[in-house]
JSON list of C-alpha atoms and ligand atoms in Angstrom, two decimals:
[
{"chain": "K", "resi": 210, "resn": "MET", "atom": "CA", "xyz": [-124.11, -68.13, 106.39]},
{"chain": "K", "resi": 211, "resn": "PHE", "atom": "CA", "xyz": [-126.60, -70.92, 106.35]},
{"chain": "K", "resi": 212, "resn": "LYS", "atom": "CA", "xyz": [-129.11, -72.57, 108.51]},
{"chain": "K", "resi": 213, "resn": "ILE", "atom": "CA", "xyz": [-129.17, -76.08, 109.94]},
{"chain": "K", "resi": 214, "resn": "VAL", "atom": "CA", "xyz": [-131.77, -77.49, 112.29]},
{"chain": "K", "resi": 215, "resn": "ASN", "atom": "CA", "xyz": [-131.13, -79.72, 115.27]},
{"chain": "K", "resi": 216, "resn": "SER", "atom": "CA", "xyz": [-133.97, -82.13, 115.99]},
{"chain": "K", "resi": 217, "resn": "GLY", "atom": "CA", "xyz": [-134.95, -85.19, 118.02]},
{"chain": "K", "resi": 218, "resn": "ASP", "atom": "CA", "xyz": [-136.83, -86.13, 121.18]},
{"chain": "K", "resi": 219, "resn": "GLY", "atom": "CA", "xyz": [-136.44, -84.31, 124.48]},
{"chain": "K", "resi": 220, "resn": "ALA", "atom": "CA", "xyz": [-133.35, -85.22, 126.54]},
{"chain": "K", "resi": 221, "resn": "VAL", "atom": "CA", "xyz": [-131.49, -87.00, 123.71]},
{"chain": "K", "resi": 222, "resn": "GLY", "atom": "CA", "xyz": [-128.74, -84.40, 124.10]},
{"chain": "K", "resi": 223, "resn": "LYS", "atom": "CA", "xyz": [-129.46, -81.76, 121.43]},
{"chain": "K", "resi": 224, "resn": "THR", "atom": "CA", "xyz": [-128.51, -78.74, 123.50]},
{"chain": "K", "resi": 225, "resn": "SER", "atom": "CA", "xyz": [-125.46, -80.48, 125.03]},
{"chain": "K", "resi": 226, "resn": "PHE", "atom": "CA", "xyz": [-124.34, -81.34, 121.48]},
{"chain": "K", "resi": 227, "resn": "LEU", "atom": "CA", "xyz": [-124.53, -77.73, 120.32]},
{"chain": "K", "resi": 228, "resn": "LYS", "atom": "CA", "xyz": [-122.86, -76.40, 123.45]},
{"chain": "K", "resi": 229, "resn": "ARG", "atom": "CA", "xyz": [-120.03, -78.86, 122.97]},
{"chain": "K", "resi": 230, "resn": "PHE", "atom": "CA", "xyz": [-119.79, -78.04, 119.27]},
{"chain": "K", "resi": 231, "resn": "THR", "atom": "CA", "xyz": [-119.73, -74.26, 119.73]},
{"chain": "K", "resi": 232, "resn": "SER", "atom": "CA", "xyz": [-117.80, -73.89, 122.99]},
{"chain": "K", "resi": 233, "resn": "GLY", "atom": "CA", "xyz": [-115.99, -77.21, 123.41]},
{"chain": "K", "resi": 234, "resn": "VAL", "atom": "CA", "xyz": [-117.38, -77.92, 126.87]},
{"chain": "K", "resi": 235, "resn": "PHE", "atom": "CA", "xyz": [-119.83, -80.44, 128.29]},
{"chain": "K", "resi": 236, "resn": "VAL", "atom": "CA", "xyz": [-122.26, -78.75, 130.63]},
{"chain": "K", "resi": 237, "resn": "GLU", "atom": "CA", "xyz": [-123.38, -81.39, 133.11]},
{"chain": "K", "resi": 238, "resn": "GLN", "atom": "CA", "xyz": [-126.40, -79.52, 134.47]},
{"chain": "K", "resi": 239, "resn": "SER", "atom": "CA", "xyz": [-128.59, -78.89, 131.48]},
{"chain": "K", "resi": 240, "resn": "GLN", "atom": "CA", "xyz": [-131.96, -77.23, 131.40]},
{"chain": "K", "resi": 241, "resn": "SER", "atom": "CA", "xyz": [-134.67, -78.40, 129.11]},
{"chain": "K", "resi": 242, "resn": "THR", "atom": "CA", "xyz": [-134.96, -76.14, 126.10]},
{"chain": "K", "resi": 243, "resn": "ILE", "atom": "CA", "xyz": [-138.05, -74.00, 125.86]},
{"chain": "K", "resi": 244, "resn": "GLY", "atom": "CA", "xyz": [-139.14, -73.42, 122.27]},
{"chain": "K", "resi": 245, "resn": "THR", "atom": "CA", "xyz": [-136.11, -72.77, 120.12]},
{"chain": "K", "resi": 246, "resn": "GLY", "atom": "CA", "xyz": [-132.74, -71.15, 120.38]},
{"chain": "K", "resi": 247, "resn": "PHE", "atom": "CA", "xyz": [-129.78, -70.94, 118.07]},
{"chain": "K", "resi": 248, "resn": "PHE", "atom": "CA", "xyz": [-126.03, -71.34, 118.06]},
{"chain": "K", "resi": 249, "resn": "THR", "atom": "CA", "xyz": [-123.57, -69.99, 115.53]},
{"chain": "K", "resi": 250, "resn": "LYS", "atom": "CA", "xyz": [-120.16, -71.21, 114.51]},
{"chain": "K", "resi": 251, "resn": "SER", "atom": "CA", "xyz": [-117.78, -70.95, 111.61]},
{"chain": "K", "resi": 252, "resn": "VAL", "atom": "CA", "xyz": [-116.28, -74.20, 110.26]},
{"chain": "K", "resi": 253, "resn": "LYS", "atom": "CA", "xyz": [-113.42, -74.83, 107.88]},
{"chain": "K", "resi": 254, "resn": "LEU", "atom": "CA", "xyz": [-114.21, -76.99, 104.86]},
{"chain": "K", "resi": 255, "resn": "GLU", "atom": "CA", "xyz": [-112.27, -78.64, 102.05]},
{"chain": "K", "resi": 256, "resn": "ASN", "atom": "CA", "xyz": [-112.75, -76.35, 99.05]},
{"chain": "K", "resi": 257, "resn": "LEU", "atom": "CA", "xyz": [-113.70, -73.30, 100.94]},
{"chain": "K", "resi": 258, "resn": "ASP", "atom": "CA", "xyz": [-112.33, -70.86, 103.48]},
{"chain": "K", "resi": 259, "resn": "HIS", "atom": "CA", "xyz": [-115.11, -71.35, 105.92]},
{"chain": "K", "resi": 260, "resn": "ALA", "atom": "CA", "xyz": [-118.86, -71.69, 106.29]},
{"chain": "K", "resi": 261, "resn": "ASP", "atom": "CA", "xyz": [-120.82, -69.71, 108.85]},
{"chain": "K", "resi": 262, "resn": "LEU", "atom": "CA", "xyz": [-123.48, -71.89, 110.42]},
{"chain": "K", "resi": 263, "resn": "THR", "atom": "CA", "xyz": [-126.58, -70.98, 112.32]},
{"chain": "K", "resi": 264, "resn": "ILE", "atom": "CA", "xyz": [-127.87, -74.10, 114.04]},
{"chain": "K", "resi": 265, "resn": "TRP", "atom": "CA", "xyz": [-131.39, -73.91, 115.40]},
{"chain": "K", "resi": 266, "resn": "ASP", "atom": "CA", "xyz": [-132.01, -75.96, 118.51]},
{"chain": "K", "resi": 267, "resn": "PHE", "atom": "CA", "xyz": [-135.48, -77.23, 119.27]},
{"chain": "K", "resi": 268, "resn": "GLY", "atom": "CA", "xyz": [-137.32, -78.21, 122.38]},
{"chain": "K", "resi": 269, "resn": "GLY", "atom": "CA", "xyz": [-138.26, -81.85, 121.86]},
{"chain": "K", "resi": 270, "resn": "GLN", "atom": "CA", "xyz": [-141.58, -81.81, 123.65]},
{"chain": "K", "resi": 271, "resn": "GLY", "atom": "CA", "xyz": [-144.68, -82.41, 121.55]},
{"chain": "K", "resi": 272, "resn": "ARG", "atom": "CA", "xyz": [-146.11, -78.99, 122.08]},
{"chain": "K", "resi": 273, "resn": "PHE", "atom": "CA", "xyz": [-143.11, -77.40, 120.41]},
{"chain": "K", "resi": 274, "resn": "ARG", "atom": "CA", "xyz": [-143.27, -79.53, 117.31]},
{"chain": "K", "resi": 275, "resn": "ASP", "atom": "CA", "xyz": [-145.65, -77.15, 115.57]},
{"chain": "K", "resi": 276, "resn": "ILE", "atom": "CA", "xyz": [-142.94, -74.52, 115.85]},
{"chain": "K", "resi": 277, "resn": "LEU", "atom": "CA", "xyz": [-140.53, -76.81, 114.02]},
{"chain": "K", "resi": 278, "resn": "ARG", "atom": "CA", "xyz": [-142.58, -76.68, 110.86]},
{"chain": "K", "resi": 279, "resn": "ASP", "atom": "CA", "xyz": [-141.99, -72.93, 110.59]},
{"chain": "K", "resi": 280, "resn": "PHE", "atom": "CA", "xyz": [-138.38, -72.98, 111.63]},
{"chain": "K", "resi": 281, "resn": "ILE", "atom": "CA", "xyz": [-137.29, -75.52, 109.04]},
{"chain": "K", "resi": 282, "resn": "ILE", "atom": "CA", "xyz": [-138.08, -72.96, 106.35]},
{"chain": "K", "resi": 283, "resn": "GLY", "atom": "CA", "xyz": [-134.81, -71.90, 104.79]},
{"chain": "K", "resi": 284, "resn": "ALA", "atom": "CA", "xyz": [-132.81, -74.75, 106.33]},
{"chain": "K", "resi": 285, "resn": "TYR", "atom": "CA", "xyz": [-130.15, -76.43, 104.18]},
{"chain": "K", "resi": 286, "resn": "GLY", "atom": "CA", "xyz": [-129.89, -79.54, 106.30]},
{"chain": "K", "resi": 287, "resn": "ALA", "atom": "CA", "xyz": [-130.84, -81.22, 109.55]},
{"chain": "K", "resi": 288, "resn": "LEU", "atom": "CA", "xyz": [-129.19, -83.11, 112.37]},
{"chain": "K", "resi": 289, "resn": "LEU", "atom": "CA", "xyz": [-131.55, -85.74, 113.77]},
{"chain": "K", "resi": 290, "resn": "LEU", "atom": "CA", "xyz": [-130.56, -87.10, 117.18]},
{"chain": "K", "resi": 291, "resn": "PHE", "atom": "CA", "xyz": [-131.59, -90.13, 119.20]},
{"chain": "K", "resi": 292, "resn": "ASP", "atom": "CA", "xyz": [-130.16, -91.51, 122.44]},
{"chain": "K", "resi": 293, "resn": "ILE", "atom": "CA", "xyz": [-128.53, -94.94, 121.90]},
{"chain": "K", "resi": 294, "resn": "THR", "atom": "CA", "xyz": [-129.49, -95.88, 125.49]},
{"chain": "K", "resi": 295, "resn": "ARG", "atom": "CA", "xyz": [-133.21, -95.15, 125.00]},
{"chain": "K", "resi": 296, "resn": "TYR", "atom": "CA", "xyz": [-135.05, -97.18, 122.34]},
{"chain": "K", "resi": 297, "resn": "GLN", "atom": "CA", "xyz": [-138.10, -94.91, 122.46]},
{"chain": "K", "resi": 298, "resn": "SER", "atom": "CA", "xyz": [-136.06, -92.00, 121.12]},
{"chain": "K", "resi": 299, "resn": "PHE", "atom": "CA", "xyz": [-135.16, -94.23, 118.14]},
{"chain": "K", "resi": 300, "resn": "SER", "atom": "CA", "xyz": [-138.74, -95.36, 117.48]},
{"chain": "K", "resi": 301, "resn": "ASN", "atom": "CA", "xyz": [-139.89, -91.73, 117.38]},
{"chain": "K", "resi": 302, "resn": "LEU", "atom": "CA", "xyz": [-137.46, -90.84, 114.58]},
{"chain": "K", "resi": 303, "resn": "ARG", "atom": "CA", "xyz": [-139.91, -91.55, 111.80]},
{"chain": "K", "resi": 304, "resn": "GLU", "atom": "CA", "xyz": [-142.21, -88.88, 113.14]},
{"chain": "K", "resi": 305, "resn": "TRP", "atom": "CA", "xyz": [-139.34, -86.39, 113.15]},
{"chain": "K", "resi": 306, "resn": "ILE", "atom": "CA", "xyz": [-138.48, -87.23, 109.56]},
{"chain": "K", "resi": 307, "resn": "THR", "atom": "CA", "xyz": [-142.05, -86.61, 108.48]},
{"chain": "K", "resi": 308, "resn": "LEU", "atom": "CA", "xyz": [-141.90, -83.18, 110.12]},
{"chain": "K", "resi": 309, "resn": "LEU", "atom": "CA", "xyz": [-138.51, -82.34, 108.66]},
{"chain": "K", "resi": 310, "resn": "ARG", "atom": "CA", "xyz": [-139.60, -83.28, 105.18]},
{"chain": "K", "resi": 311, "resn": "SER", "atom": "CA", "xyz": [-143.01, -81.60, 105.35]},
{"chain": "K", "resi": 312, "resn": "LYS", "atom": "CA", "xyz": [-141.94, -78.35, 103.74]},
{"chain": "K", "resi": 313, "resn": "GLU", "atom": "CA", "xyz": [-142.95, -77.83, 100.17]},
{"chain": "K", "resi": 314, "resn": "GLU", "atom": "CA", "xyz": [-139.69, -77.40, 98.32]},
{"chain": "K", "resi": 315, "resn": "ASP", "atom": "CA", "xyz": [-138.06, -79.36, 95.51]},
{"chain": "K", "resi": 316, "resn": "TYR", "atom": "CA", "xyz": [-134.94, -79.78, 97.56]},
{"chain": "K", "resi": 317, "resn": "GLU", "atom": "CA", "xyz": [-135.12, -82.88, 99.78]},
{"chain": "K", "resi": 318, "resn": "LEU", "atom": "CA", "xyz": [-133.65, -81.76, 103.09]},
{"chain": "K", "resi": 319, "resn": "PRO", "atom": "CA", "xyz": [-130.42, -83.70, 103.79]},
{"chain": "K", "resi": 320, "resn": "ILE", "atom": "CA", "xyz": [-130.72, -85.36, 107.20]},
{"chain": "K", "resi": 321, "resn": "LEU", "atom": "CA", "xyz": [-127.74, -86.71, 109.16]},
{"chain": "K", "resi": 322, "resn": "LEU", "atom": "CA", "xyz": [-128.60, -89.21, 111.89]},
{"chain": "K", "resi": 323, "resn": "LEU", "atom": "CA", "xyz": [-126.69, -89.03, 115.19]},
{"chain": "K", "resi": 324, "resn": "GLY", "atom": "CA", "xyz": [-126.76, -91.62, 117.97]},
{"chain": "K", "resi": 325, "resn": "THR", "atom": "CA", "xyz": [-125.89, -89.68, 121.12]},
{"chain": "K", "resi": 326, "resn": "LYS", "atom": "CA", "xyz": [-124.28, -90.61, 124.47]},
{"chain": "K", "resi": 327, "resn": "CYS", "atom": "CA", "xyz": [-121.93, -93.24, 123.02]},
{"chain": "K", "resi": 328, "resn": "ASP", "atom": "CA", "xyz": [-119.90, -92.94, 126.24]},
{"chain": "K", "resi": 329, "resn": "LEU", "atom": "CA", "xyz": [-122.78, -95.04, 127.65]},
{"chain": "K", "resi": 330, "resn": "ALA", "atom": "CA", "xyz": [-122.50, -97.77, 124.99]},
{"chain": "K", "resi": 331, "resn": "ASP", "atom": "CA", "xyz": [-122.47, -100.52, 127.64]},
{"chain": "K", "resi": 332, "resn": "VAL", "atom": "CA", "xyz": [-126.16, -99.77, 128.32]},
{"chain": "K", "resi": 333, "resn": "ARG", "atom": "CA", "xyz": [-127.07, -99.41, 124.65]},
{"chain": "K", "resi": 334, "resn": "GLU", "atom": "CA", "xyz": [-130.66, -100.23, 123.62]},
{"chain": "K", "resi": 335, "resn": "VAL", "atom": "CA", "xyz": [-130.29, -99.49, 119.90]},
{"chain": "K", "resi": 336, "resn": "PHE", "atom": "CA", "xyz": [-128.03, -101.69, 117.78]},
{"chain": "K", "resi": 337, "resn": "PRO", "atom": "CA", "xyz": [-126.13, -101.14, 114.51]},
{"chain": "K", "resi": 338, "resn": "GLU", "atom": "CA", "xyz": [-128.28, -103.52, 112.38]},
{"chain": "K", "resi": 339, "resn": "ASP", "atom": "CA", "xyz": [-131.42, -101.52, 113.15]},
{"chain": "K", "resi": 340, "resn": "ILE", "atom": "CA", "xyz": [-129.67, -98.20, 112.68]},
{"chain": "K", "resi": 341, "resn": "ASP", "atom": "CA", "xyz": [-128.14, -99.13, 109.31]},
{"chain": "K", "resi": 342, "resn": "LYS", "atom": "CA", "xyz": [-131.47, -100.33, 108.01]},
{"chain": "K", "resi": 343, "resn": "PHE", "atom": "CA", "xyz": [-133.18, -97.16, 109.21]},
{"chain": "K", "resi": 344, "resn": "VAL", "atom": "CA", "xyz": [-130.62, -94.92, 107.48]},
{"chain": "K", "resi": 345, "resn": "GLU", "atom": "CA", "xyz": [-131.12, -96.79, 104.23]},
{"chain": "K", "resi": 346, "resn": "ASP", "atom": "CA", "xyz": [-134.91, -97.04, 104.39]},
{"chain": "K", "resi": 347, "resn": "ASN", "atom": "CA", "xyz": [-135.27, -93.32, 105.05]},
{"chain": "K", "resi": 348, "resn": "ASN", "atom": "CA", "xyz": [-132.65, -92.08, 102.63]},
{"chain": "K", "resi": 349, "resn": "LEU", "atom": "CA", "xyz": [-130.61, -90.33, 105.31]},
{"chain": "K", "resi": 350, "resn": "ILE", "atom": "CA", "xyz": [-127.15, -89.10, 104.34]},
{"chain": "K", "resi": 351, "resn": "GLY", "atom": "CA", "xyz": [-125.26, -90.99, 107.03]},
{"chain": "K", "resi": 352, "resn": "TYR", "atom": "CA", "xyz": [-124.82, -91.91, 110.67]},
{"chain": "K", "resi": 353, "resn": "PHE", "atom": "CA", "xyz": [-122.38, -91.02, 113.45]},
{"chain": "K", "resi": 354, "resn": "GLU", "atom": "CA", "xyz": [-122.25, -92.03, 117.10]},
{"chain": "K", "resi": 355, "resn": "THR", "atom": "CA", "xyz": [-121.40, -89.04, 119.24]},
{"chain": "K", "resi": 356, "resn": "SER", "atom": "CA", "xyz": [-120.72, -88.11, 122.83]},
{"chain": "K", "resi": 357, "resn": "SER", "atom": "CA", "xyz": [-120.93, -84.56, 124.06]},
{"chain": "K", "resi": 358, "resn": "LYS", "atom": "CA", "xyz": [-119.29, -85.81, 127.21]},
{"chain": "K", "resi": 359, "resn": "THR", "atom": "CA", "xyz": [-116.09, -87.03, 125.54]},
{"chain": "K", "resi": 360, "resn": "GLY", "atom": "CA", "xyz": [-116.36, -84.85, 122.43]},
{"chain": "K", "resi": 361, "resn": "ILE", "atom": "CA", "xyz": [-116.23, -87.80, 120.03]},
{"chain": "K", "resi": 362, "resn": "ASN", "atom": "CA", "xyz": [-117.59, -87.12, 116.52]},
{"chain": "K", "resi": 363, "resn": "ILE", "atom": "CA", "xyz": [-119.13, -83.76, 117.43]},
{"chain": "K", "resi": 364, "resn": "GLU", "atom": "CA", "xyz": [-117.20, -81.57, 115.02]},
{"chain": "K", "resi": 365, "resn": "GLU", "atom": "CA", "xyz": [-116.77, -84.42, 112.50]},
{"chain": "K", "resi": 366, "resn": "SER", "atom": "CA", "xyz": [-120.50, -84.98, 112.15]},
{"chain": "K", "resi": 367, "resn": "VAL", "atom": "CA", "xyz": [-121.38, -81.32, 111.63]},
{"chain": "K", "resi": 368, "resn": "LYS", "atom": "CA", "xyz": [-118.60, -80.99, 109.06]},
{"chain": "K", "resi": 369, "resn": "PHE", "atom": "CA", "xyz": [-119.88, -84.10, 107.27]},
{"chain": "K", "resi": 370, "resn": "LEU", "atom": "CA", "xyz": [-123.34, -82.55, 106.95]},
{"chain": "K", "resi": 371, "resn": "VAL", "atom": "CA", "xyz": [-122.01, -79.19, 105.81]},
{"chain": "K", "resi": 372, "resn": "GLN", "atom": "CA", "xyz": [-119.65, -80.77, 103.28]},
{"chain": "K", "resi": 373, "resn": "TYR", "atom": "CA", "xyz": [-122.55, -82.83, 101.95]},
{"chain": "K", "resi": 374, "resn": "ILE", "atom": "CA", "xyz": [-124.67, -79.70, 101.57]},
{"chain": "K", "resi": 375, "resn": "PHE", "atom": "CA", "xyz": [-121.89, -77.94, 99.66]},
{"chain": "K", "resi": 376, "resn": "ASN", "atom": "CA", "xyz": [-121.23, -80.92, 97.41]},
{"chain": "K", "resi": 377, "resn": "HIS", "atom": "CA", "xyz": [-124.90, -81.28, 96.53]},
{"chain": "K", "resi": 378, "resn": "ASN", "atom": "CA", "xyz": [-125.95, -77.69, 96.25]},
{"chain": "K", "resi": 379, "resn": "LYS", "atom": "CA", "xyz": [-124.04, -76.01, 93.45]},
{"chain": "K", "resi": 380, "resn": "GLY", "atom": "CA", "xyz": [-125.77, -72.71, 94.14]},
{"chain": "K", "resi": 381, "resn": "ILE", "atom": "CA", "xyz": [-123.97, -72.30, 97.43]},
{"chain": "K", "resi": 382, "resn": "THR", "atom": "CA", "xyz": [-120.58, -73.48, 96.16]},
{"chain": "K", "resi": 383, "resn": "GLN", "atom": "CA", "xyz": [-120.58, -71.09, 93.20]},
{"chain": "K", "resi": 384, "resn": "HIS", "atom": "CA", "xyz": [-121.69, -68.16, 95.27]},
{"chain": "K", "resi": 385, "resn": "ARG", "atom": "CA", "xyz": [-119.06, -68.91, 97.86]},
{"chain": "K", "resi": 386, "resn": "SER", "atom": "CA", "xyz": [-116.20, -69.38, 95.45]},
{"chain": "K", "resi": 387, "resn": "VAL", "atom": "CA", "xyz": [-116.94, -66.16, 93.56]},
{"chain": "K", "resi": 388, "resn": "TYR", "atom": "CA", "xyz": [-117.21, -63.88, 96.55]},
{"chain": "V", "resi": 1853, "resn": "G3D", "atom": "P1", "xyz": [-132.05, -82.06, 124.81]},
{"chain": "V", "resi": 1853, "resn": "G3D", "atom": "O1", "xyz": [-131.53, -80.68, 124.49]},
{"chain": "V", "resi": 1853, "resn": "G3D", "atom": "O2", "xyz": [-132.13, -82.95, 123.62]},
{"chain": "V", "resi": 1853, "resn": "G3D", "atom": "O3", "xyz": [-133.34, -82.04, 125.54]},
{"chain": "V", "resi": 1853, "resn": "G3D", "atom": "P2", "xyz": [-129.90, -82.10, 126.75]},
{"chain": "V", "resi": 1853, "resn": "G3D", "atom": "O4", "xyz": [-130.97, -82.77, 125.78]},
{"chain": "V", "resi": 1853, "resn": "G3D", "atom": "O5", "xyz": [-128.75, -81.59, 125.99]},
{"chain": "V", "resi": 1853, "resn": "G3D", "atom": "O6", "xyz": [-130.61, -81.16, 127.65]},
{"chain": "V", "resi": 1853, "resn": "G3D", "atom": "O7", "xyz": [-129.39, -83.39, 127.56]},
{"chain": "V", "resi": 1853, "resn": "G3D", "atom": "C1", "xyz": [-130.28, -84.24, 128.26]},
{"chain": "V", "resi": 1853, "resn": "G3D", "atom": "C2", "xyz": [-129.49, -85.01, 129.33]},
{"chain": "V", "resi": 1853, "resn": "G3D", "atom": "O8", "xyz": [-128.55, -85.88, 128.68]},
{"chain": "V", "resi": 1853, "resn": "G3D", "atom": "C3", "xyz": [-128.67, -84.14, 130.28]},
{"chain": "V", "resi": 1853, "resn": "G3D", "atom": "O9", "xyz": [-128.60, -84.80, 131.53]},
{"chain": "V", "resi": 1853, "resn": "G3D", "atom": "C4", "xyz": [-127.27, -84.18, 129.66]},
{"chain": "V", "resi": 1853, "resn": "G3D", "atom": "O10", "xyz": [-126.26, -83.92, 130.59]},
{"chain": "V", "resi": 1853, "resn": "G3D", "atom": "C5", "xyz": [-127.24, -85.63, 129.17]},
{"chain": "V", "resi": 1853, "resn": "G3D", "atom": "N1", "xyz": [-126.28, -85.81, 128.06]},
{"chain": "V", "resi": 1853, "resn": "G3D", "atom": "C6", "xyz": [-126.22, -85.10, 126.91]},
{"chain": "V", "resi": 1853, "resn": "G3D", "atom": "N2", "xyz": [-125.24, -85.53, 126.12]},
{"chain": "V", "resi": 1853, "resn": "G3D", "atom": "C7", "xyz": [-124.64, -86.56, 126.79]},
{"chain": "V", "resi": 1853, "resn": "G3D", "atom": "C8", "xyz": [-123.53, -87.41, 126.48]},
{"chain": "V", "resi": 1853, "resn": "G3D", "atom": "O11", "xyz": [-122.89, -87.33, 125.44]},
{"chain": "V", "resi": 1853, "resn": "G3D", "atom": "N3", "xyz": [-123.23, -88.37, 127.41]},
{"chain": "V", "resi": 1853, "resn": "G3D", "atom": "C9", "xyz": [-123.91, -88.49, 128.58]},
{"chain": "V", "resi": 1853, "resn": "G3D", "atom": "N4", "xyz": [-123.53, -89.46, 129.41]},
{"chain": "V", "resi": 1853, "resn": "G3D", "atom": "N5", "xyz": [-124.95, -87.69, 128.91]},
{"chain": "V", "resi": 1853, "resn": "G3D", "atom": "C10", "xyz": [-125.31, -86.73, 128.02]},
{"chain": "V", "resi": 1853, "resn": "G3D", "atom": "P3", "xyz": [-129.48, -84.37, 132.79]},
{"chain": "V", "resi": 1853, "resn": "G3D", "atom": "O12", "xyz": [-128.97, -85.28, 133.85]},
{"chain": "V", "resi": 1853, "resn": "G3D", "atom": "O13", "xyz": [-129.17, -82.93, 133.03]},
{"chain": "V", "resi": 1853, "resn": "G3D", "atom": "O14", "xyz": [-130.89, -84.62, 132.38]},
{"chain": "V", "resi": 1854, "resn": "MG", "atom": "MG1", "xyz": [-132.47, -78.84, 124.72]}
]
């Protein structure tokens, strides 16, 4: 069982992403998330039976960001979401990265970047050149474009993050393969 955090500005689609990931449905009428909540799901991985995930979902509003600092304690990785149709949600990413990496541990938290709402790519405001550069400049582990509406890359992206965590954290792999 391990913990992942789900971060990014308000309304980028964090809660819709987790609902789609855990229950396979897109809930059209969403409510803005107050504080935090969490979702759990078991995923199948390459060298392993399964991994039990607890994914913490954050309210994106500024006043909840102080909470984030506490809740990232014990996290093995983070999903960082922006909305490809809203440039502002992309320009705020740096601030999120600073928060995610503010904990005092040797382990640099692996962060996977997700561009949400790719079903709306015809009204895109954020383009691949900028995204690629951002991923590289900030040492993120990768990038996926997702849509909770169509389901594209939802499961794939979470599995990518979890596989990365297992491949780079021998402690977990050994523990898991022994027991
Ligand atoms: P948040 O948890 O990051 O705050 P939500 O974001 O999951 O609450 O989603 C914010 C809005 O974006 C919601 O619309 C939701 O339906 C919409 N949304 C989320 N994911 C997608 C997607 O993949 N495609 C499209 N087209 N819309 C998406 P409302 O209208 O309720 O504000
Ligand atoms: Mg939410």
